[in-house]
Amino acid sequence: MSNVALVIMVTLLLLTLLAIRMPVAFALGLSGGVGLLLLRDFSFVTNMMGSIPFDQTSKFTLTIIPMFILMGMFAVKARIAEQVYAVAAHIFRKLPGGLGVATVMACAGFAAVSGSSIGTAATMSRLSVGEMRKHGYPTSLATASVAVAGTLGVLIPPSVILVLYAIMTGESVAKVLAAGIIPGIISAIAYAVYMIFAARNVSKPKAADLQAAIAEAAKDASGGARSGLDAPKVGADGKPAKVRLRDLPMRGVVRVAILFFIVLGGMYSGLFTPTESAAIGALAAAVMLVIEMFRDGWRAMLKAIVEALKETAGTTSMVFAIIVGSTLLSVFFVAARVPQMLTAAVVDAGWNRYVTIALLLATLIPLGMALESISILVITVPLLYPVATTLGFDGIWLAILIVKLIEIGMVTPPVGINCFVVAGTSGVKVATIFKGVLPFVLIDLGLTALLFAVPALSLWLPSLIQF
């Protein structure tokens, strides 16, 4: 059997296993194992299956992944998202579509410390969807804005996906993370501008009513426990007192700034390595959790810490399992000389290099309709990266384009994992959310084209880093 026929067969096997809902990590590993068995022999396969799990997960550089995940989990339990949203909603309440703008900005702020798109979408949907619907936002727009703004967690550092890309390709973790800052800010601004126009005719909430509703939603999101937010005080006339910015939980914004400064400031100043920055950021987030929950008592505090550790362990195990499974598949691709064949085919075709890389990147969109983000990354990067660098493209620029296209996949049917998360937490049908997502997908495609045409938007900040 020729290598080409074998690769096609293994790819079909992978798609079949995914179609019958086999866990992604096992589908990747089984497909790669079958391919190696047909290409080599049983002894080679057993040696690979015995060595790869240890070799691929015992790398010290991978320590940064659980540390960033842990920092995000501690940030969630410290109620930073609720606090940031309360402040953002007050600041933007007088703008057309102000609640929508506040949702986008709060998602961007929380993504800057959580690094998790799913966590951002789940938390913010509990806080913002009900309030936006109450003030006249179409259900599809309210839910879609949370699902799409939540994807900023994979772009704005610290991003687990960007870190994983850097580890897989050997690029500088610090430079890859820096590359996501400007595209992340541009994306957040673009979403906010769309919300201003799409929701310009909805009612503007009163400050006191808005803060009372957010405090109640935050309490519900905390399972009925103290949320860290207080409803506005009642004046002598029995009506809610005027809400002032200084009365709001600004500590949430301060904590975001502190974590952002610790992780990125420590990394780019050379004071810490990327792994050390992640660990110190996780420690700082743990301290913030303890301070925030001190009034709730030791029992509630310990419960929150244990939950954060359990969720971190579960997420880290999932990521590492996918790494192991994808490595088996990658070993098969390398043994079958797929990267070399793909590179040779691209070079021999004689196409313009920009057209070539654009077509290769475009394949990520249909993959995003069927696979989740980490799976797309670990399957495609070993194939795309050698081709892109052979054609003379910058690997860091490629990282941002891949992540932007992965963002689109996170809200695109039939998988669109962020849409399912928002549907589960808001009680809205997923079909309604997919309907509202379409304009945001078009915006993201336009932003991807902009980043493709102007590499400096991704490469300027990394160029300032000298290590």
Coordinates of C-alpha atoms in Angstrom, one line a residue:
M1 CA 0.0 0.0 0.0
S2 CA 1.4 3.4 -1.0
N3 CA 2.0 6.1 1.7
V4 CA -0.7 8.3 0.1
A5 CA -3.3 5.6 0.3
L6 CA -2.3 4.8 3.9
V7 CA -2.6 8.4 4.9
I8 CA -6.0 8.7 3.4
M9 CA -7.1 5.5 5.1
V10 CA -5.9 6.7 8.5
T11 CA -7.5 10.0 8.1
L12 CA -10.8 8.4 7.3
L13 CA -10.4 6.1 10.3
L14 CA -9.9 9.2 12.5
L15 CA -13.0 10.9 11.1
T16 CA -15.0 7.8 11.7
L17 CA -13.9 7.5 15.3
L18 CA -14.7 11.1 15.9
A19 CA -18.1 10.7 14.3
I20 CA -19.0 7.8 16.7
R21 CA -18.0 10.2 19.6
M22 CA -14.9 8.4 20.7
P23 CA -12.9 10.8 23.0
V24 CA -10.5 12.9 20.9
A25 CA -7.3 11.7 22.6
F26 CA -8.2 8.0 22.0
A27 CA -9.3 8.7 18.4
L28 CA -6.0 10.4 17.6
G29 CA -3.9 7.7 19.4
L30 CA -5.7 4.8 17.9
S31 CA -5.6 6.2 14.3
G32 CA -1.9 6.9 14.7
G33 CA -1.3 3.4 16.2
V34 CA -3.1 1.7 13.3
G35 CA -1.2 3.7 10.7
L36 CA 2.2 2.8 12.3
L37 CA 1.2 -0.8 12.6
L38 CA 0.5 -0.9 8.8
L39 CA 3.5 1.2 8.0
R40 CA 6.1 -0.5 10.3
D41 CA 5.5 -3.5 12.6
F42 CA 4.0 -4.4 15.9
S43 CA 7.3 -4.1 17.9
F44 CA 7.7 -0.5 16.6
V45 CA 4.2 0.4 17.6
T46 CA 4.5 -1.0 21.1
N47 CA 7.8 0.8 21.6
M48 CA 6.2 4.1 20.6
M49 CA 3.1 3.6 22.8
G50 CA 5.3 2.8 25.7
S51 CA 7.7 5.7 25.4
I52 CA 5.6 8.6 24.0
P53 CA 3.3 9.1 27.1
F54 CA 6.3 9.7 29.3
D55 CA 8.5 11.5 26.8
Q56 CA 5.8 13.9 25.7
T57 CA 4.5 14.8 29.2
S58 CA 7.7 14.9 31.2
K59 CA 9.0 18.0 29.6
F60 CA 9.6 20.8 32.0
T61 CA 8.3 23.4 29.6
L62 CA 4.8 21.9 29.8
T63 CA 4.7 22.9 33.5
I64 CA 3.5 26.3 32.2
I65 CA 0.2 24.8 31.0
P66 CA -1.2 23.6 34.4
M67 CA 0.1 26.8 36.0
F68 CA -1.9 29.0 33.7
I69 CA -4.9 26.8 34.0
L70 CA -4.7 26.9 37.8
M71 CA -4.3 30.7 37.8
G72 CA -7.5 30.9 35.7
M73 CA -9.4 28.6 38.0
F74 CA -8.3 30.6 41.1
A75 CA -9.4 33.8 39.3
V76 CA -12.8 32.3 38.7
K77 CA -13.3 31.3 42.3
A78 CA -12.0 34.7 43.4
R79 CA -15.1 36.2 41.6
I80 CA -12.9 38.5 39.5
A81 CA -15.3 38.1 36.5
E82 CA -18.3 39.3 38.4
Q83 CA -16.4 42.3 39.7
V84 CA -15.0 43.3 36.4
Y85 CA -18.4 43.0 34.7
A86 CA -20.0 45.2 37.4
V87 CA -17.5 48.0 36.8
A88 CA -17.6 47.6 33.0
A89 CA -21.4 47.7 33.0
H90 CA -21.5 50.9 35.0
I91 CA -18.9 52.6 32.8
F92 CA -20.5 51.7 29.4
R93 CA -24.2 51.8 30.5
K94 CA -24.9 55.1 28.7
L95 CA -23.5 54.0 25.3
P96 CA -25.8 52.5 22.7
G97 CA -25.6 48.8 23.3
G98 CA -23.7 49.6 26.5
L99 CA -24.4 46.3 28.2
G100 CA -23.1 44.4 25.1
V101 CA -20.0 46.5 25.1
A102 CA -19.5 45.9 28.8
T103 CA -19.9 42.1 28.2
V104 CA -17.2 42.2 25.5
M105 CA -14.8 44.2 27.6
A106 CA -15.4 42.1 30.7
C107 CA -14.7 39.0 28.7
A108 CA -11.5 40.5 27.4
G109 CA -10.4 41.5 30.9
F110 CA -11.2 38.2 32.4
A111 CA -9.6 36.3 29.5
A112 CA -6.4 38.2 30.3
V113 CA -6.1 36.3 33.5
S114 CA -8.0 33.1 32.9
G115 CA -6.6 32.0 29.6
S116 CA -9.7 29.9 29.1
S117 CA -12.4 30.6 26.5
I118 CA -14.8 28.0 27.9
G119 CA -14.4 29.4 31.4
T120 CA -14.9 32.9 30.3
A121 CA -18.0 32.1 28.3
A122 CA -19.5 30.0 31.1
T123 CA -19.0 32.6 33.7
M124 CA -20.0 35.7 31.7
S125 CA -23.2 34.0 30.3
R126 CA -24.5 33.6 33.9
L127 CA -23.9 37.2 34.6
S128 CA -24.8 39.1 31.4
V129 CA -27.3 37.1 29.2
G130 CA -30.3 37.5 31.5
E131 CA -29.7 41.2 32.0
M132 CA -29.2 41.9 28.3
R133 CA -32.4 40.1 27.4
K134 CA -34.3 42.0 30.1
H135 CA -33.3 45.3 28.5
G136 CA -34.5 44.3 25.0
Y137 CA -31.4 42.7 23.5
P138 CA -32.4 39.9 21.0
T139 CA -31.7 36.5 22.6
S140 CA -29.5 35.5 19.7
L141 CA -27.4 38.7 20.0
A142 CA -27.1 38.5 23.8
T143 CA -25.9 34.9 23.8
A144 CA -23.8 35.1 20.7
S145 CA -21.9 38.1 22.0
V146 CA -20.8 36.1 25.1
A147 CA -19.9 33.0 23.0
V148 CA -17.7 35.1 20.6
A149 CA -16.2 37.4 23.2
G150 CA -15.3 34.3 25.2
T151 CA -13.0 33.2 22.4
L152 CA -10.6 36.0 23.3
G153 CA -9.3 33.6 26.0
V154 CA -7.3 31.7 23.4
L155 CA -5.8 34.9 21.9
I156 CA -5.2 37.4 24.8
P157 CA -2.3 36.1 27.0
P158 CA -1.9 34.0 29.0
S159 CA -3.3 31.6 26.4
V160 CA -2.8 27.9 26.8
I161 CA -3.2 27.3 23.1
L162 CA -0.5 29.9 22.3
V163 CA 1.8 28.3 24.9
L164 CA 1.2 24.9 23.4
Y165 CA 1.9 26.2 19.9
A166 CA 5.2 27.6 21.1
I167 CA 6.2 24.4 22.8
M168 CA 5.3 22.3 19.7
T169 CA 7.2 24.5 17.3
G170 CA 10.2 25.6 19.4
E171 CA 9.2 29.3 19.1
S172 CA 9.7 31.6 22.1
V173 CA 6.8 31.4 24.5
A174 CA 7.3 35.0 25.5
K175 CA 7.2 36.2 21.9
V176 CA 4.2 34.1 20.9
L177 CA 2.2 35.4 23.9
A178 CA 3.2 39.0 23.1
A179 CA 2.0 38.5 19.6
G180 CA -1.6 37.9 20.8
I181 CA -1.9 41.2 22.6
I182 CA -2.6 43.7 19.7
P183 CA -4.8 41.2 17.7
G184 CA -6.7 40.5 20.9
I185 CA -7.3 44.2 21.6
I186 CA -8.4 44.8 17.9
S187 CA -10.8 41.9 18.1
A188 CA -12.4 43.1 21.4
I189 CA -12.8 46.6 19.9
A190 CA -14.4 45.2 16.7
Y191 CA -16.9 43.1 18.7
A192 CA -17.8 46.2 20.8
V193 CA -18.3 48.4 17.8
Y194 CA -20.7 45.8 16.3
M195 CA -22.6 45.7 19.6
I196 CA -23.0 49.5 19.5
F197 CA -24.7 49.3 16.1
A198 CA -26.6 46.1 16.6
A199 CA -28.1 47.1 19.9
R200 CA -28.4 50.8 19.4
N201 CA -32.2 50.8 19.9
V202 CA -32.4 48.8 23.2
S203 CA -33.2 50.5 26.5
K204 CA -30.4 51.9 28.7
P205 CA -30.5 50.5 32.2
K206 CA -30.5 52.6 35.3
A207 CA -27.3 52.3 37.3
A208 CA -29.0 51.2 40.6
D209 CA -31.2 48.6 38.8
L210 CA -28.3 47.3 36.8
Q211 CA -26.0 46.8 39.8
A212 CA -28.8 45.2 41.8
A213 CA -29.4 42.7 39.0
I214 CA -25.6 42.0 38.6
A215 CA -25.3 41.4 42.3
E216 CA -28.2 38.9 42.2
A217 CA -26.8 37.2 39.1
A218 CA -23.4 36.9 40.7
K219 CA -24.9 35.4 43.7
D220 CA -26.7 32.8 41.6
A221 CA -23.4 32.1 39.7
S222 CA -21.8 31.5 43.1
G223 CA -24.4 28.8 44.0
G224 CA -26.2 31.1 46.4
A225 CA -23.1 31.9 48.4
R226 CA -21.8 35.4 49.0
S227 CA -20.9 36.8 45.6
G228 CA -18.5 39.5 46.6
L229 CA -20.9 42.1 45.1
D230 CA -23.5 44.1 47.1
A231 CA -26.7 45.5 45.8
P232 CA -26.9 49.4 45.9
K233 CA -27.7 50.9 49.3
V234 CA -31.3 52.2 49.9
G235 CA -31.7 55.9 50.6
A236 CA -33.9 57.6 53.1
D237 CA -36.8 57.7 50.6
G238 CA -36.7 53.9 50.2
K239 CA -35.2 54.1 46.7
P240 CA -31.8 52.8 45.7
A241 CA -29.1 55.3 46.3
K242 CA -27.1 56.7 43.4
V243 CA -24.4 54.3 42.3
R244 CA -20.9 55.8 42.0
L245 CA -17.9 54.3 40.5
R246 CA -16.0 54.3 43.8
D247 CA -18.8 52.2 45.3
L248 CA -18.2 49.4 42.8
P249 CA -15.8 46.5 43.4
M250 CA -12.8 48.1 41.7
R251 CA -10.6 45.4 43.4
G252 CA -11.5 43.1 40.5
V253 CA -10.0 45.4 37.9
V254 CA -7.0 46.0 40.2
R255 CA -6.5 42.2 40.5
V256 CA -6.7 41.7 36.7
A257 CA -4.0 44.4 36.3
I258 CA -1.8 42.8 39.0
L259 CA -2.0 39.3 37.5
F260 CA -1.4 40.7 34.0
F261 CA 1.6 42.6 35.2
I262 CA 3.0 39.6 37.1
V263 CA 2.7 37.3 34.2
L264 CA 3.7 39.5 31.3
G265 CA 5.7 42.1 33.2
G266 CA 7.8 39.5 35.0
M267 CA 8.3 37.6 31.7
Y268 CA 9.3 40.5 29.5
S269 CA 11.4 42.3 32.1
G270 CA 13.5 39.1 32.3
L271 CA 12.8 38.8 36.0
F272 CA 11.1 35.5 35.6
T273 CA 11.1 32.8 32.9
P274 CA 7.7 32.1 31.3
T275 CA 7.2 29.0 33.6
E276 CA 8.1 31.0 36.7
S277 CA 5.7 33.8 35.7
A278 CA 2.9 31.3 35.4
A279 CA 3.6 29.8 38.8
I280 CA 3.9 33.1 40.5
G281 CA 0.7 34.3 38.8
A282 CA -1.1 31.1 40.1
L283 CA 0.2 31.9 43.6
A284 CA -1.0 35.5 43.4
A285 CA -4.4 34.3 42.2
A286 CA -4.6 31.9 45.1
V287 CA -3.8 34.8 47.6
M288 CA -6.6 36.8 45.9
L289 CA -9.0 33.9 46.4
V290 CA -8.1 33.7 50.1
I291 CA -8.6 37.4 50.6
E292 CA -11.9 37.5 48.7
M293 CA -13.4 34.5 50.5
F294 CA -12.0 35.2 54.0
R295 CA -15.4 36.6 55.2
D296 CA -17.1 33.4 54.0
G297 CA -15.2 31.2 56.4
W298 CA -12.5 28.6 56.2
R299 CA -14.9 25.9 55.0
A300 CA -16.1 27.8 52.0
M301 CA -12.5 28.9 51.2
L302 CA -11.1 25.4 51.3
K303 CA -14.1 24.2 49.2
A304 CA -13.3 26.8 46.5
I305 CA -9.6 25.9 46.5
V306 CA -10.3 22.1 46.2
E307 CA -12.7 22.8 43.4
A308 CA -10.1 24.9 41.6
L309 CA -7.5 22.1 42.0
K310 CA -9.9 19.4 40.8
E311 CA -10.9 21.4 37.7
T312 CA -7.3 22.2 37.0
A313 CA -6.4 18.5 37.2
G314 CA -9.3 17.5 34.9
T315 CA -8.4 20.2 32.3
T316 CA -4.7 19.4 32.4
S317 CA -5.3 15.7 32.1
M318 CA -7.5 16.3 29.0
V319 CA -4.8 18.5 27.4
F320 CA -2.0 16.1 28.1
A321 CA -4.0 13.1 26.9
I322 CA -4.6 14.9 23.6
I323 CA -0.9 15.7 23.4
V324 CA -0.1 12.0 23.8
G325 CA -2.7 10.9 21.2
S326 CA -1.7 13.5 18.7
T327 CA 2.0 12.7 19.1
L328 CA 1.2 9.1 18.0
L329 CA -0.6 10.4 15.0
S330 CA 2.2 12.9 14.3
V331 CA 4.8 10.1 14.4
F332 CA 2.8 8.2 11.8
F333 CA 2.7 11.4 9.6
V334 CA 6.4 11.8 9.9
A335 CA 7.1 8.1 9.2
A336 CA 4.9 8.3 6.2
R337 CA 6.8 11.5 5.1
V338 CA 3.6 13.6 5.0
P339 CA 5.3 16.9 5.9
Q340 CA 7.9 16.4 3.2
M341 CA 5.3 15.3 0.6
L342 CA 3.1 18.3 1.5
T343 CA 6.1 20.8 1.3
A344 CA 7.3 19.3 -2.0
A345 CA 3.8 19.4 -3.5
V346 CA 3.4 23.1 -2.5
V347 CA 6.8 24.1 -3.8
D348 CA 6.3 22.2 -7.1
A349 CA 2.9 23.7 -7.7
G350 CA 4.6 27.0 -8.2
W351 CA 1.7 29.0 -6.7
N352 CA 2.2 32.4 -5.1
R353 CA 3.4 31.7 -1.5
Y354 CA 0.6 33.9 0.0
V355 CA -2.0 32.1 -2.0
T356 CA -0.6 28.8 -0.9
I357 CA -0.5 29.6 2.9
A358 CA -4.0 31.2 2.7
L359 CA -5.4 28.0 1.2
L360 CA -3.7 25.8 3.8
L361 CA -5.0 28.0 6.6
A362 CA -8.5 28.0 5.1
T363 CA -8.6 24.2 5.8
L364 CA -8.7 25.1 9.5
I365 CA -12.3 26.4 9.2
P366 CA -14.0 23.1 8.2
L367 CA -11.8 21.4 10.8
G368 CA -13.2 23.8 13.4
M369 CA -16.7 22.7 12.5
A370 CA -16.0 19.2 13.7
L371 CA -13.1 19.3 16.2
E372 CA -12.3 21.3 19.3
S373 CA -9.5 23.8 19.4
I374 CA -6.6 21.9 21.0
S375 CA -7.2 18.9 18.7
I376 CA -7.0 21.2 15.6
L377 CA -3.8 22.7 16.9
V378 CA -2.0 19.5 17.6
I379 CA -3.1 17.8 14.3
T380 CA -2.3 20.7 12.0
V381 CA 0.7 22.5 13.4
P382 CA 3.2 19.7 12.6
L383 CA 2.0 19.9 9.0
L384 CA 1.5 23.6 8.5
Y385 CA 4.6 24.9 10.4
P386 CA 7.2 23.3 8.2
V387 CA 5.5 24.4 5.0
A388 CA 5.1 28.0 6.2
T389 CA 8.7 28.3 7.4
T390 CA 9.9 26.7 4.1
L391 CA 8.0 29.4 2.2
G392 CA 9.6 32.1 4.3
F393 CA 6.8 33.0 6.7
D394 CA 7.3 33.9 10.3
G395 CA 6.2 31.1 12.8
I396 CA 4.9 33.7 15.3
W397 CA 2.7 35.4 12.6
L398 CA 1.4 31.9 11.7
A399 CA 0.5 31.2 15.4
I400 CA -1.9 34.2 15.5
L401 CA -3.6 33.3 12.2
I402 CA -4.1 29.7 13.4
V403 CA -5.5 30.9 16.7
K404 CA -7.9 33.4 15.0
L405 CA -9.2 30.6 12.8
I406 CA -9.5 28.3 15.8
E407 CA -11.6 31.1 17.4
I408 CA -13.9 30.9 14.5
G409 CA -14.2 27.2 14.9
M410 CA -15.1 27.6 18.6
V411 CA -18.4 29.3 17.6
T412 CA -19.1 27.6 14.2
P413 CA -21.7 24.7 13.9
P414 CA -21.9 21.8 14.4
V415 CA -19.4 21.7 17.3
G416 CA -19.0 25.4 18.2
I417 CA -18.1 24.5 21.8
N418 CA -18.5 28.0 23.2
C419 CA -22.1 28.1 21.9
F420 CA -22.9 24.9 23.6
V421 CA -21.4 26.2 26.9
V422 CA -23.5 29.4 26.7
A423 CA -26.6 27.3 25.8
G424 CA -26.0 25.1 28.9
T425 CA -25.6 28.0 31.3
S426 CA -28.3 30.3 29.9
G427 CA -31.0 27.8 28.9
V428 CA -31.2 29.2 25.4
K429 CA -31.4 26.8 22.4
V430 CA -28.0 26.3 20.7
A431 CA -29.7 27.0 17.3
T432 CA -30.6 30.5 18.5
I433 CA -27.0 31.1 19.5
F434 CA -25.6 29.9 16.1
K435 CA -28.0 32.3 14.4
G436 CA -26.6 35.3 16.3
V437 CA -23.0 34.2 15.8
L438 CA -23.0 34.6 12.0
P439 CA -22.2 38.4 11.9
F440 CA -19.4 37.9 14.4
V441 CA -17.9 35.1 12.3
L442 CA -17.9 37.5 9.3
I443 CA -16.1 40.1 11.5
D444 CA -13.5 37.5 12.6
L445 CA -12.9 36.5 9.0
G446 CA -12.3 40.2 8.2
L447 CA -9.9 40.5 11.1
T448 CA -8.1 37.4 10.0
A449 CA -7.6 38.9 6.5
L450 CA -6.3 42.1 8.1
L451 CA -3.8 40.2 10.3
F452 CA -2.8 38.2 7.2
A453 CA -2.2 41.3 5.1
V454 CA -0.5 43.3 7.9
P455 CA 1.9 41.0 9.7
A456 CA 3.3 43.9 11.7
L457 CA 0.1 43.8 13.9
S458 CA 1.2 40.5 15.2
L459 CA 5.0 40.9 15.0
W460 CA 5.7 44.4 16.3
L461 CA 5.5 43.6 20.0
P462 CA 7.5 40.3 19.7
S463 CA 10.2 42.3 17.8
L464 CA 10.8 44.4 21.0
I465 CA 11.7 41.3 23.0
Q466 CA 15.3 40.5 22.9
F467 CA 15.3 37.0 24.5

